[in-house]
PDB file of N, CA, C and O in Angstrom:
ATOM      1  N   MET A   4     -35.172   0.882  18.172  1.00  0.00           N
ATOM      2  CA  MET A   4     -34.873   1.922  17.920  1.00  0.00           C
ATOM      3  C   MET A   4     -33.014   2.148  17.449  1.00  0.00           C
ATOM      4  O   MET A   4     -33.099   0.986  17.996  1.00  0.00           O
ATOM      5  N   PRO A   5     -33.437   1.918  16.178  1.00  0.00           N
ATOM      6  CA  PRO A   5     -32.072   1.788  15.357  1.00  0.00           C
ATOM      7  C   PRO A   5     -30.747   2.805  16.007  1.00  0.00           C
ATOM      8  O   PRO A   5     -30.767   2.971  16.859  1.00  0.00           O
ATOM      9  N   ARG A   6     -29.752   1.857  15.544  1.00  0.00           N
ATOM     10  CA  ARG A   6     -28.633   2.228  15.926  1.00  0.00           C
ATOM     11  C   ARG A   6     -28.013   1.555  14.613  1.00  0.00           C
ATOM     12  O   ARG A   6     -27.401   1.851  13.798  1.00  0.00           O
ATOM     13  N   SER A   7     -26.532   2.865  14.670  1.00  0.00           N
ATOM     14  CA  SER A   7     -25.741   3.791  13.585  1.00  0.00           C
ATOM     15  C   SER A   7     -24.256   2.956  13.591  1.00  0.00           C
ATOM     16  O   SER A   7     -23.636   3.276  14.911  1.00  0.00           O
ATOM     17  N   VAL A   8     -23.979   1.701  13.710  1.00  0.00           N
ATOM     18  CA  VAL A   8     -22.437   1.713  13.361  1.00  0.00           C
ATOM     19  C   VAL A   8     -21.406   2.027  11.808  1.00  0.00           C
ATOM     20  O   VAL A   8     -22.117   2.088  10.809  1.00  0.00           O
ATOM     21  N   PHE A   9     -20.201   2.581  11.867  1.00  0.00           N
ATOM     22  CA  PHE A   9     -20.071   3.116  10.743  1.00  0.00           C
ATOM     23  C   PHE A   9     -17.747   2.397  11.123  1.00  0.00           C
ATOM     24  O   PHE A   9     -17.864   2.308  11.662  1.00  0.00           O
ATOM     25  N   ALA A  10     -17.594   2.581   9.886  1.00  0.00           N
ATOM     26  CA  ALA A  10     -16.529   2.006   9.332  1.00  0.00           C
ATOM     27  C   ALA A  10     -16.268   2.889   8.428  1.00  0.00           C
ATOM     28  O   ALA A  10     -15.775   3.075   7.215  1.00  0.00           O
ATOM     29  N   PRO A  11     -14.837   3.354   9.547  1.00  0.00           N
ATOM     30  CA  PRO A  11     -14.025   4.558   7.981  1.00  0.00           C
ATOM     31  C   PRO A  11     -13.589   3.835   7.300  1.00  0.00           C
ATOM     32  O   PRO A  11     -12.789   2.829   7.597  1.00  0.00           O
ATOM     33  N   GLY A  12     -13.333   4.058   5.655  1.00  0.00           N
ATOM     34  CA  GLY A  12     -12.079   3.851   4.579  1.00  0.00           C
ATOM     35  C   GLY A  12     -11.159   3.493   4.738  1.00  0.00           C
ATOM     36  O   GLY A  12     -10.312   4.344   5.767  1.00  0.00           O
ATOM     37  N   ILE A  13     -10.243   3.538   4.499  1.00  0.00           N
ATOM     38  CA  ILE A  13      -8.857   3.050   4.080  1.00  0.00           C
ATOM     39  C   ILE A  13      -8.614   4.232   3.403  1.00  0.00           C
ATOM     40  O   ILE A  13      -9.066   3.971   2.282  1.00  0.00           O
ATOM     41  N   PRO A  14      -8.293   5.956   3.381  1.00  0.00           N
ATOM     42  CA  PRO A  14      -7.801   6.803   3.859  1.00  0.00           C
ATOM     43  C   PRO A  14      -6.600   6.515   2.515  1.00  0.00           C
ATOM     44  O   PRO A  14      -6.892   7.551   1.402  1.00  0.00           O
ATOM     45  N   ASP A  15      -5.861   5.564   2.709  1.00  0.00           N
ATOM     46  CA  ASP A  15      -4.532   5.600   1.347  1.00  0.00           C
ATOM     47  C   ASP A  15      -4.386   4.455   0.874  1.00  0.00           C
ATOM     48  O   ASP A  15      -3.222   3.724   1.524  1.00  0.00           O
ATOM     49  N   LEU A  16      -5.585   3.589   0.591  1.00  0.00           N
ATOM     50  CA  LEU A  16      -5.612   1.644  -0.068  1.00  0.00           C
ATOM     51  C   LEU A  16      -4.735   2.431  -1.370  1.00  0.00           C
ATOM     52  O   LEU A  16      -5.477   3.320  -2.344  1.00  0.00           O
ATOM     53  N   VAL A  17      -3.283   1.652  -1.531  1.00  0.00           N
ATOM     54  CA  VAL A  17      -2.785   1.840  -2.803  1.00  0.00           C
ATOM     55  C   VAL A  17      -2.883   0.274  -3.562  1.00  0.00           C
ATOM     56  O   VAL A  17      -2.517  -0.425  -2.206  1.00  0.00           O
ATOM     57  N   ARG A  18      -3.134  -0.082  -3.965  1.00  0.00           N
ATOM     58  CA  ARG A  18      -3.169  -1.356  -5.007  1.00  0.00           C
ATOM     59  C   ARG A  18      -2.206  -1.349  -6.304  1.00  0.00           C
ATOM     60  O   ARG A  18      -1.973  -0.304  -6.913  1.00  0.00           O
ATOM     61  N   ASP A  19      -1.516  -2.503  -6.276  1.00  0.00           N
ATOM     62  CA  ASP A  19      -0.616  -3.090  -7.604  1.00  0.00           C
ATOM     63  C   ASP A  19      -2.363  -3.393  -8.649  1.00  0.00           C
ATOM     64  O   ASP A  19      -3.205  -3.419  -8.910  1.00  0.00           O
ATOM     65  N   SER A  20      -2.332  -3.787  -9.943  1.00  0.00           N
ATOM     66  CA  SER A  20      -2.605  -3.714 -11.523  1.00  0.00           C
ATOM     67  C   SER A  20      -3.234  -5.082 -11.218  1.00  0.00           C
ATOM     68  O   SER A  20      -4.347  -4.908 -10.990  1.00  0.00           O
ATOM     69  N   GLU A  21      -2.332  -5.819 -10.948  1.00  0.00           N
ATOM     70  CA  GLU A  21      -3.181  -7.315 -10.595  1.00  0.00           C
ATOM     71  C   GLU A  21      -4.316  -6.803  -9.546  1.00  0.00           C
ATOM     72  O   GLU A  21      -5.521  -7.637  -9.164  1.00  0.00           O
ATOM     73  N   SER A  22      -4.285  -5.673  -7.922  1.00  0.00           N
ATOM     74  CA  SER A  22      -5.387  -6.181  -7.124  1.00  0.00           C
ATOM     75  C   SER A  22      -6.284  -5.312  -7.847  1.00  0.00           C
ATOM     76  O   SER A  22      -7.174  -6.041  -7.166  1.00  0.00           O
ATOM     77  N   VAL A  23      -6.136  -4.567  -8.616  1.00  0.00           N
ATOM     78  CA  VAL A  23      -7.513  -3.510  -9.059  1.00  0.00           C
ATOM     79  C   VAL A  23      -7.958  -4.289 -10.386  1.00  0.00           C
ATOM     80  O   VAL A  23      -9.302  -4.999  -9.677  1.00  0.00           O
ATOM     81  N   LEU A  24      -7.550  -5.326 -11.056  1.00  0.00           N
ATOM     82  CA  LEU A  24      -7.747  -6.271 -11.688  1.00  0.00           C
ATOM     83  C   LEU A  24      -9.083  -7.323 -10.671  1.00  0.00           C
ATOM     84  O   LEU A  24     -10.019  -7.632 -10.856  1.00  0.00           O
ATOM     85  N   SER A  25      -8.608  -7.838  -9.642  1.00  0.00           N
ATOM     86  CA  SER A  25      -9.320  -8.664  -9.107  1.00  0.00           C
ATOM     87  C   SER A  25     -10.052  -7.500  -7.483  1.00  0.00           C
ATOM     88  O   SER A  25     -11.507  -8.919  -7.902  1.00  0.00           O
ATOM     89  N   GLY A  26      -9.770  -6.426  -7.696  1.00  0.00           N
ATOM     90  CA  GLY A  26     -11.246  -5.763  -7.326  1.00  0.00           C
ATOM     91  C   GLY A  26     -12.623  -5.975  -7.522  1.00  0.00           C
ATOM     92  O   GLY A  26     -13.398  -5.824  -7.870  1.00  0.00           O
ATOM     93  N   TYR A  27     -12.382  -5.860  -8.825  1.00  0.00           N
ATOM     94  CA  TYR A  27     -13.707  -5.673 -10.920  1.00  0.00           C
ATOM     95  C   TYR A  27     -13.379  -6.781 -10.420  1.00  0.00           C
ATOM     96  O   TYR A  27     -14.819  -6.994 -10.147  1.00  0.00           O
ATOM     97  N   PHE A  28     -13.194  -7.752 -10.328  1.00  0.00           N
ATOM     98  CA  PHE A  28     -13.205  -9.462 -10.447  1.00  0.00           C
ATOM     99  C   PHE A  28     -14.538  -9.910  -9.205  1.00  0.00           C
ATOM    100  O   PHE A  28     -15.063 -10.625  -9.680  1.00  0.00           O
ATOM    101  N   SER A  29     -13.890  -9.127  -8.345  1.00  0.00           N
ATOM    102  CA  SER A  29     -15.029  -9.426  -7.040  1.00  0.00           C
ATOM    103  C   SER A  29     -16.224  -9.340  -7.278  1.00  0.00           C
ATOM    104  O   SER A  29     -16.972  -9.475  -6.052  1.00  0.00           O
ATOM    105  N   MET A  30     -16.829  -7.736  -8.009  1.00  0.00           N
ATOM    106  CA  MET A  30     -18.288  -8.139  -7.820  1.00  0.00           C
ATOM    107  C   MET A  30     -19.182  -8.783  -8.622  1.00  0.00           C
ATOM    108  O   MET A  30     -19.018  -8.648  -9.980  1.00  0.00           O
ATOM    109  N   SER A  31     -20.458  -8.532  -7.903  1.00  0.00           N
ATOM    110  CA  SER A  31     -21.220  -9.565  -8.583  1.00  0.00           C
ATOM    111  C   SER A  31     -21.390  -9.175 -10.466  1.00  0.00           C
ATOM    112  O   SER A  31     -21.605 -10.135 -10.688  1.00  0.00           O
ATOM    113  N   TRP A  32     -21.454  -8.590 -10.755  1.00  0.00           N
ATOM    114  CA  TRP A  32     -21.847  -8.056 -11.997  1.00  0.00           C
ATOM    115  C   TRP A  32     -20.562  -8.433 -13.138  1.00  0.00           C
ATOM    116  O   TRP A  32     -20.476  -7.873 -14.051  1.00  0.00           O
ATOM    117  N   SER A  33     -19.645  -8.673 -12.331  1.00  0.00           N
ATOM    118  CA  SER A  33     -17.990  -8.590 -13.521  1.00  0.00           C
ATOM    119  C   SER A  33     -17.674  -9.883 -12.644  1.00  0.00           C
ATOM    120  O   SER A  33     -15.875  -9.736 -12.984  1.00  0.00           O
ATOM    121  N   ALA A  34     -17.890 -10.615 -12.045  1.00  0.00           N
ATOM    122  CA  ALA A  34     -16.934 -11.948 -11.984  1.00  0.00           C
ATOM    123  C   ALA A  34     -16.751 -12.294 -13.064  1.00  0.00           C
ATOM    124  O   ALA A  34     -17.047 -12.093 -14.143  1.00  0.00           O
ATOM    125  N   PRO A  35     -15.731 -13.910 -12.761  1.00  0.00           N
ATOM    126  CA  PRO A  35     -14.559 -14.259 -14.488  1.00  0.00           C
ATOM    127  C   PRO A  35     -16.043 -14.671 -15.132  1.00  0.00           C
ATOM    128  O   PRO A  35     -15.553 -14.843 -16.039  1.00  0.00           O
ATOM    129  N   HIS A  36     -16.620 -15.667 -13.896  1.00  0.00           N
ATOM    130  CA  HIS A  36     -17.666 -16.665 -15.101  1.00  0.00           C
ATOM    131  C   HIS A  36     -18.307 -16.271 -15.831  1.00  0.00           C
ATOM    132  O   HIS A  36     -18.419 -16.504 -17.422  1.00  0.00           O
ATOM    133  N   LEU A  37     -18.697 -14.735 -15.999  1.00  0.00           N
ATOM    134  CA  LEU A  37     -19.961 -13.809 -16.404  1.00  0.00           C
ATOM    135  C   LEU A  37     -18.799 -13.457 -17.782  1.00  0.00           C
ATOM    136  O   LEU A  37     -19.279 -13.668 -18.599  1.00  0.00           O
ATOM    137  N   PHE A  38     -17.804 -13.398 -18.214  1.00  0.00           N
ATOM    138  CA  PHE A  38     -16.702 -13.717 -18.881  1.00  0.00           C
ATOM    139  C   PHE A  38     -16.723 -14.458 -20.022  1.00  0.00           C
ATOM    140  O   PHE A  38     -15.867 -14.325 -21.008  1.00  0.00           O
ATOM    141  N   GLY A  39     -16.648 -15.666 -19.717  1.00  0.00           N
ATOM    142  CA  GLY A  39     -16.958 -16.910 -20.112  1.00  0.00           C
ATOM    143  C   GLY A  39     -15.727 -17.221 -21.072  1.00  0.00           C
ATOM    144  O   GLY A  39     -14.209 -17.590 -19.982  1.00  0.00           O
ATOM    145  N   ASP A  40     -15.200 -18.074 -22.170  1.00  0.00           N
ATOM    146  CA  ASP A  40     -13.708 -17.845 -22.480  1.00  0.00           C
ATOM    147  C   ASP A  40     -12.943 -17.121 -23.210  1.00  0.00           C
ATOM    148  O   ASP A  40     -12.272 -17.150 -23.466  1.00  0.00           O
ATOM    149  N   ARG A  41     -13.391 -15.674 -22.711  1.00  0.00           N
ATOM    150  CA  ARG A  41     -13.646 -14.807 -22.946  1.00  0.00           C
ATOM    151  C   ARG A  41     -12.369 -13.613 -21.890  1.00  0.00           C
ATOM    152  O   ARG A  41     -12.203 -12.653 -21.424  1.00  0.00           O
ATOM    153  N   VAL A  42     -13.034 -14.660 -21.101  1.00  0.00           N
ATOM    154  CA  VAL A  42     -11.714 -14.176 -19.755  1.00  0.00           C
ATOM    155  C   VAL A  42     -10.479 -13.422 -19.746  1.00  0.00           C
ATOM    156  O   VAL A  42     -10.174 -11.893 -19.028  1.00  0.00           O
ATOM    157  N   GLU A  43      -9.964 -14.251 -19.765  1.00  0.00           N
ATOM    158  CA  GLU A  43      -8.281 -14.459 -19.913  1.00  0.00           C
ATOM    159  C   GLU A  43      -8.175 -12.828 -20.826  1.00  0.00           C
ATOM    160  O   GLU A  43      -6.807 -12.011 -20.980  1.00  0.00           O
ATOM    161  N   ASP A  44      -8.795 -12.668 -22.284  1.00  0.00           N
ATOM    162  CA  ASP A  44      -9.033 -11.639 -23.063  1.00  0.00           C
ATOM    163  C   ASP A  44      -9.333 -10.199 -21.849  1.00  0.00           C
ATOM    164  O   ASP A  44      -7.967  -9.064 -22.430  1.00  0.00           O
ATOM    165  N   PHE A  45     -10.514 -10.408 -22.332  1.00  0.00           N
ATOM    166  CA  PHE A  45     -10.787  -9.262 -21.114  1.00  0.00           C
ATOM    167  C   PHE A  45      -9.143  -8.690 -19.923  1.00  0.00           C
ATOM    168  O   PHE A  45      -9.066  -7.888 -20.353  1.00  0.00           O
ATOM    169  N   ALA A  46      -9.176  -9.674 -18.839  1.00  0.00           N
ATOM    170  CA  ALA A  46      -7.944  -9.939 -17.629  1.00  0.00           C
ATOM    171  C   ALA A  46      -6.550  -8.954 -18.877  1.00  0.00           C
ATOM    172  O   ALA A  46      -6.276  -7.946 -18.270  1.00  0.00           O
ATOM    173  N   ASP A  47      -6.556  -8.928 -19.852  1.00  0.00           N
ATOM    174  CA  ASP A  47      -5.124  -8.779 -20.673  1.00  0.00           C
ATOM    175  C   ASP A  47      -4.882  -7.270 -21.292  1.00  0.00           C
ATOM    176  O   ASP A  47      -4.153  -6.866 -21.252  1.00  0.00           O
ATOM    177  N   GLU A  48      -6.743  -7.117 -21.605  1.00  0.00           N
ATOM    178  CA  GLU A  48      -6.690  -5.311 -22.467  1.00  0.00           C
ATOM    179  C   GLU A  48      -6.597  -5.126 -20.887  1.00  0.00           C
ATOM    180  O   GLU A  48      -6.069  -3.339 -20.671  1.00  0.00           O
ATOM    181  N   VAL A  49      -6.817  -4.929 -20.110  1.00  0.00           N
ATOM    182  CA  VAL A  49      -7.113  -4.139 -17.985  1.00  0.00           C
ATOM    183  C   VAL A  49      -6.398  -4.279 -17.925  1.00  0.00           C
ATOM    184  O   VAL A  49      -5.769  -2.830 -17.982  1.00  0.00           O
ATOM    185  N   ARG A  50      -4.608  -5.145 -18.316  1.00  0.00           N
ATOM    186  CA  ARG A  50      -3.832  -5.225 -17.532  1.00  0.00           C
ATOM    187  C   ARG A  50      -2.913  -4.253 -19.242  1.00  0.00           C
ATOM    188  O   ARG A  50      -2.117  -3.195 -18.295  1.00  0.00           O
ATOM    189  N   ALA A  51      -3.254  -4.071 -20.067  1.00  0.00           N
ATOM    190  CA  ALA A  51      -2.724  -3.277 -21.251  1.00  0.00           C
ATOM    191  C   ALA A  51      -2.814  -1.637 -20.471  1.00  0.00           C
ATOM    192  O   ALA A  51      -2.420  -0.665 -20.988  1.00  0.00           O
ATOM    193  N   LEU A  52      -4.648  -1.512 -20.385  1.00  0.00           N
ATOM    194  CA  LEU A  52      -4.957   0.577 -19.768  1.00  0.00           C
ATOM    195  C   LEU A  52      -4.201   0.546 -18.703  1.00  0.00           C
ATOM    196  O   LEU A  52      -4.290   0.983 -18.472  1.00  0.00           O
ATOM    197  N   LEU A  53      -4.187  -0.229 -18.032  1.00  0.00           N
ATOM    198  CA  LEU A  53      -3.328   0.284 -16.644  1.00  0.00           C
ATOM    199  C   LEU A  53      -1.655   0.443 -16.357  1.00  0.00           C
ATOM    200  O   LEU A  53      -1.921   0.973 -15.982  1.00  0.00           O
ATOM    201  N   ARG A  54      -1.487  -0.108 -17.343  1.00  0.00           N
ATOM    202  CA  ARG A  54       0.223   0.136 -17.674  1.00  0.00           C
ATOM    203  C   ARG A  54      -0.081   1.352 -18.631  1.00  0.00           C
ATOM    204  O   ARG A  54       1.325   2.084 -18.550  1.00  0.00           O
ATOM    205  N   LEU A  55      -0.728   1.931 -19.362  1.00  0.00           N
ATOM    206  CA  LEU A  55      -1.114   3.662 -20.057  1.00  0.00           C
ATOM    207  C   LEU A  55      -0.944   4.137 -19.259  1.00  0.00           C
ATOM    208  O   LEU A  55      -0.540   5.318 -18.584  1.00  0.00           O
ATOM    209  N   ARG A  56      -1.549   3.834 -18.081  1.00  0.00           N
ATOM    210  CA  ARG A  56      -1.994   5.203 -16.917  1.00  0.00           C
ATOM    211  C   ARG A  56      -1.214   5.384 -15.230  1.00  0.00           C
ATOM    212  O   ARG A  56      -1.074   6.386 -14.995  1.00  0.00           O
ATOM    213  N   SER A  57      -0.007   4.020 -15.244  1.00  0.00           N
ATOM    214  CA  SER A  57       1.318   3.809 -14.345  1.00  0.00           C
ATOM    215  C   SER A  57       1.868   3.991 -14.480  1.00  0.00           C
ATOM    216  O   SER A  57       1.901   1.375 -14.865  1.00  0.00           O
ATOM    217  N   ARG A  58       3.121   3.677 -15.016  1.00  0.00           N
ATOM    218  CA  ARG A  58       4.511   2.840 -15.209  1.00  0.00           C
ATOM    219  C   ARG A  58       5.273   1.665 -14.734  1.00  0.00           C
ATOM    220  O   ARG A  58       5.183   1.075 -14.255  1.00  0.00           O
ATOM    221  N   GLU A  59       4.445   2.428 -13.643  1.00  0.00           N
ATOM    222  CA  GLU A  59       4.562   1.529 -11.991  1.00  0.00           C
ATOM    223  C   GLU A  59       3.999   0.429 -11.420  1.00  0.00           C
ATOM    224  O   GLU A  59       4.626   0.536 -10.927  1.00  0.00           O
ATOM    225  N   GLY A  60       2.883   0.785 -12.301  1.00  0.00           N
ATOM    226  CA  GLY A  60       1.421   0.004 -11.957  1.00  0.00           C
ATOM    227  C   GLY A  60       0.698  -0.161 -10.160  1.00  0.00           C
ATOM    228  O   GLY A  60       0.738  -0.635 -10.064  1.00  0.00           O
ATOM    229  N   ILE A  61       1.398   1.588  -9.461  1.00  0.00           N
ATOM    230  CA  ILE A  61       0.472   1.642  -8.871  1.00  0.00           C
ATOM    231  C   ILE A  61      -0.463   2.498  -8.915  1.00  0.00           C
ATOM    232  O   ILE A  61      -0.171   3.553  -9.518  1.00  0.00           O
ATOM    233  N   PHE A  62      -1.349   2.189  -7.768  1.00  0.00           N
ATOM    234  CA  PHE A  62      -2.766   2.523  -8.289  1.00  0.00           C
ATOM    235  C   PHE A  62      -3.267   3.463  -6.333  1.00  0.00           C
ATOM    236  O   PHE A  62      -3.448   2.401  -5.902  1.00  0.00           O
ATOM    237  N   TRP A  63      -3.693   5.230  -6.318  1.00  0.00           N
ATOM    238  CA  TRP A  63      -4.623   5.059  -5.350  1.00  0.00           C
ATOM    239  C   TRP A  63      -5.795   4.994  -5.604  1.00  0.00           C
ATOM    240  O   TRP A  63      -6.476   4.854  -6.370  1.00  0.00           O
ATOM    241  N   ASP A  64      -6.049   3.894  -4.167  1.00  0.00           N
ATOM    242  CA  ASP A  64      -7.831   4.472  -4.127  1.00  0.00           C
ATOM    243  C   ASP A  64      -8.297   4.781  -2.496  1.00  0.00           C
ATOM    244  O   ASP A  64      -7.813   4.507  -2.128  1.00  0.00           O
ATOM    245  N   TRP A  65      -9.266   4.873  -2.726  1.00  0.00           N
ATOM    246  CA  TRP A  65     -10.330   4.964  -1.675  1.00  0.00           C
ATOM    247  C   TRP A  65     -12.212   4.830  -1.411  1.00  0.00           C
ATOM    248  O   TRP A  65     -12.233   4.946  -2.191  1.00  0.00           O
ATOM    249  N   PRO A  66     -11.953   3.051  -1.024  1.00  0.00           N
ATOM    250  CA  PRO A  66     -13.354   2.223  -0.777  1.00  0.00           C
ATOM    251  C   PRO A  66     -14.646   3.243  -0.453  1.00  0.00           C
ATOM    252  O   PRO A  66     -15.126   2.926  -0.082  1.00  0.00           O
ATOM    253  N   GLY A  67     -14.126   4.399   0.789  1.00  0.00           N
ATOM    254  CA  GLY A  67     -14.698   4.587   1.500  1.00  0.00           C
ATOM    255  C   GLY A  67     -15.337   4.758   2.685  1.00  0.00           C
ATOM    256  O   GLY A  67     -14.888   3.668   2.958  1.00  0.00           O
ATOM    257  N   ASP A  68     -16.393   5.295   3.189  1.00  0.00           N
ATOM    258  CA  ASP A  68     -16.910   5.110   4.433  1.00  0.00           C
ATOM    259  C   ASP A  68     -17.832   4.249   4.297  1.00  0.00           C
ATOM    260  O   ASP A  68     -18.654   3.902   3.414  1.00  0.00           O
ATOM    261  N   THR A  69     -17.846   3.136   5.491  1.00  0.00           N
ATOM    262  CA  THR A  69     -19.329   2.192   5.786  1.00  0.00           C
ATOM    263  C   THR A  69     -20.168   2.479   6.282  1.00  0.00           C
ATOM    264  O   THR A  69     -19.945   2.605   8.010  1.00  0.00           O
ATOM    265  N   GLU A  70     -21.135   2.505   6.616  1.00  0.00           N
ATOM    266  CA  GLU A  70     -22.256   2.767   7.416  1.00  0.00           C
ATOM    267  C   GLU A  70     -23.155   2.414   7.366  1.00  0.00           C
ATOM    268  O   GLU A  70     -23.946   1.702   6.158  1.00  0.00           O
ATOM    269  N   VAL A  71     -23.345   1.042   8.805  1.00  0.00           N
ATOM    270  CA  VAL A  71     -24.680   0.484   8.723  1.00  0.00           C
ATOM    271  C   VAL A  71     -25.614   0.998   9.706  1.00  0.00           C
ATOM    272  O   VAL A  71     -25.005   1.002  11.189  1.00  0.00           O
ATOM    273  N   ILE A  72     -27.103   0.685   9.218  1.00  0.00           N
ATOM    274  CA  ILE A  72     -28.012   0.948   9.954  1.00  0.00           C
ATOM    275  C   ILE A  72     -29.171  -0.286  10.650  1.00  0.00           C
ATOM    276  O   ILE A  72     -29.358  -0.868   9.871  1.00  0.00           O
ATOM    277  N   LEU A  73     -29.217  -0.791  12.042  1.00  0.00           N
ATOM    278  CA  LEU A  73     -29.412  -1.807  12.264  1.00  0.00           C
ATOM    279  C   LEU A  73     -30.626  -0.969  13.010  1.00  0.00           C
ATOM    280  O   LEU A  73     -30.777   0.069  13.936  1.00  0.00           O
ATOM    281  N   ALA A  74     -32.129  -2.045  12.950  1.00  0.00           N
ATOM    282  CA  ALA A  74     -33.135  -1.763  12.920  1.00  0.00           C
ATOM    283  C   ALA A  74     -33.916  -2.649  12.931  1.00  0.00           C
ATOM    284  O   ALA A  74     -34.180  -3.882  12.858  1.00  0.00           O
ATOM    285  N   ARG A  75     -35.145  -2.752  14.311  1.00  0.00           N
ATOM    286  CA  ARG A  75     -35.745  -4.151  14.492  1.00  0.00           C
ATOM    287  C   ARG A  75     -37.038  -4.071  13.455  1.00  0.00           C
ATOM    288  O   ARG A  75     -37.542  -2.914  14.251  1.00  0.00           O
ATOM    289  N   LYS A  76     -37.904  -4.724  12.764  1.00  0.00           N
ATOM    290  CA  LYS A  76     -39.508  -4.198  12.884  1.00  0.00           C
ATOM    291  C   LYS A  76     -39.738  -4.705  14.861  1.00  0.00           C
ATOM    292  O   LYS A  76     -39.742  -5.346  14.868  1.00  0.00           O
ATOM    293  N   PRO A  77     -40.752  -4.048  15.055  1.00  0.00           N
ATOM    294  CA  PRO A  77     -42.149  -3.995  16.296  1.00  0.00           C
ATOM    295  C   PRO A  77     -43.100  -4.429  16.265  1.00  0.00           C
ATOM    296  O   PRO A  77     -43.179  -5.229  15.036  1.00  0.00           O
ATOM    297  N   GLY A  78     -42.295  -5.859  17.572  1.00  0.00           N
ATOM    298  CA  GLY A  78     -43.884  -6.737  17.674  1.00  0.00           C
ATOM    299  C   GLY A  78     -43.058  -7.530  17.089  1.00  0.00           C
ATOM    300  O   GLY A  78     -42.853  -9.057  18.414  1.00  0.00           O
TER     301      GLY A  78
END
């Protein structure tokens, strides 16, 4: 019998610019090593773009809810 585990997202997660950048770099498709020797250039560009969007450097994020369905193969 499958069972479901639900974990609600954090509704009011506030991040600073470095946290936004760290979150981006934490993804497998955007890990720092994939940028090679241009990783700092990329990080500087991201920081500059984020400054344009928020003078305070504060951003609201909602990572969403997570539901995991656990099931066993019969046998």
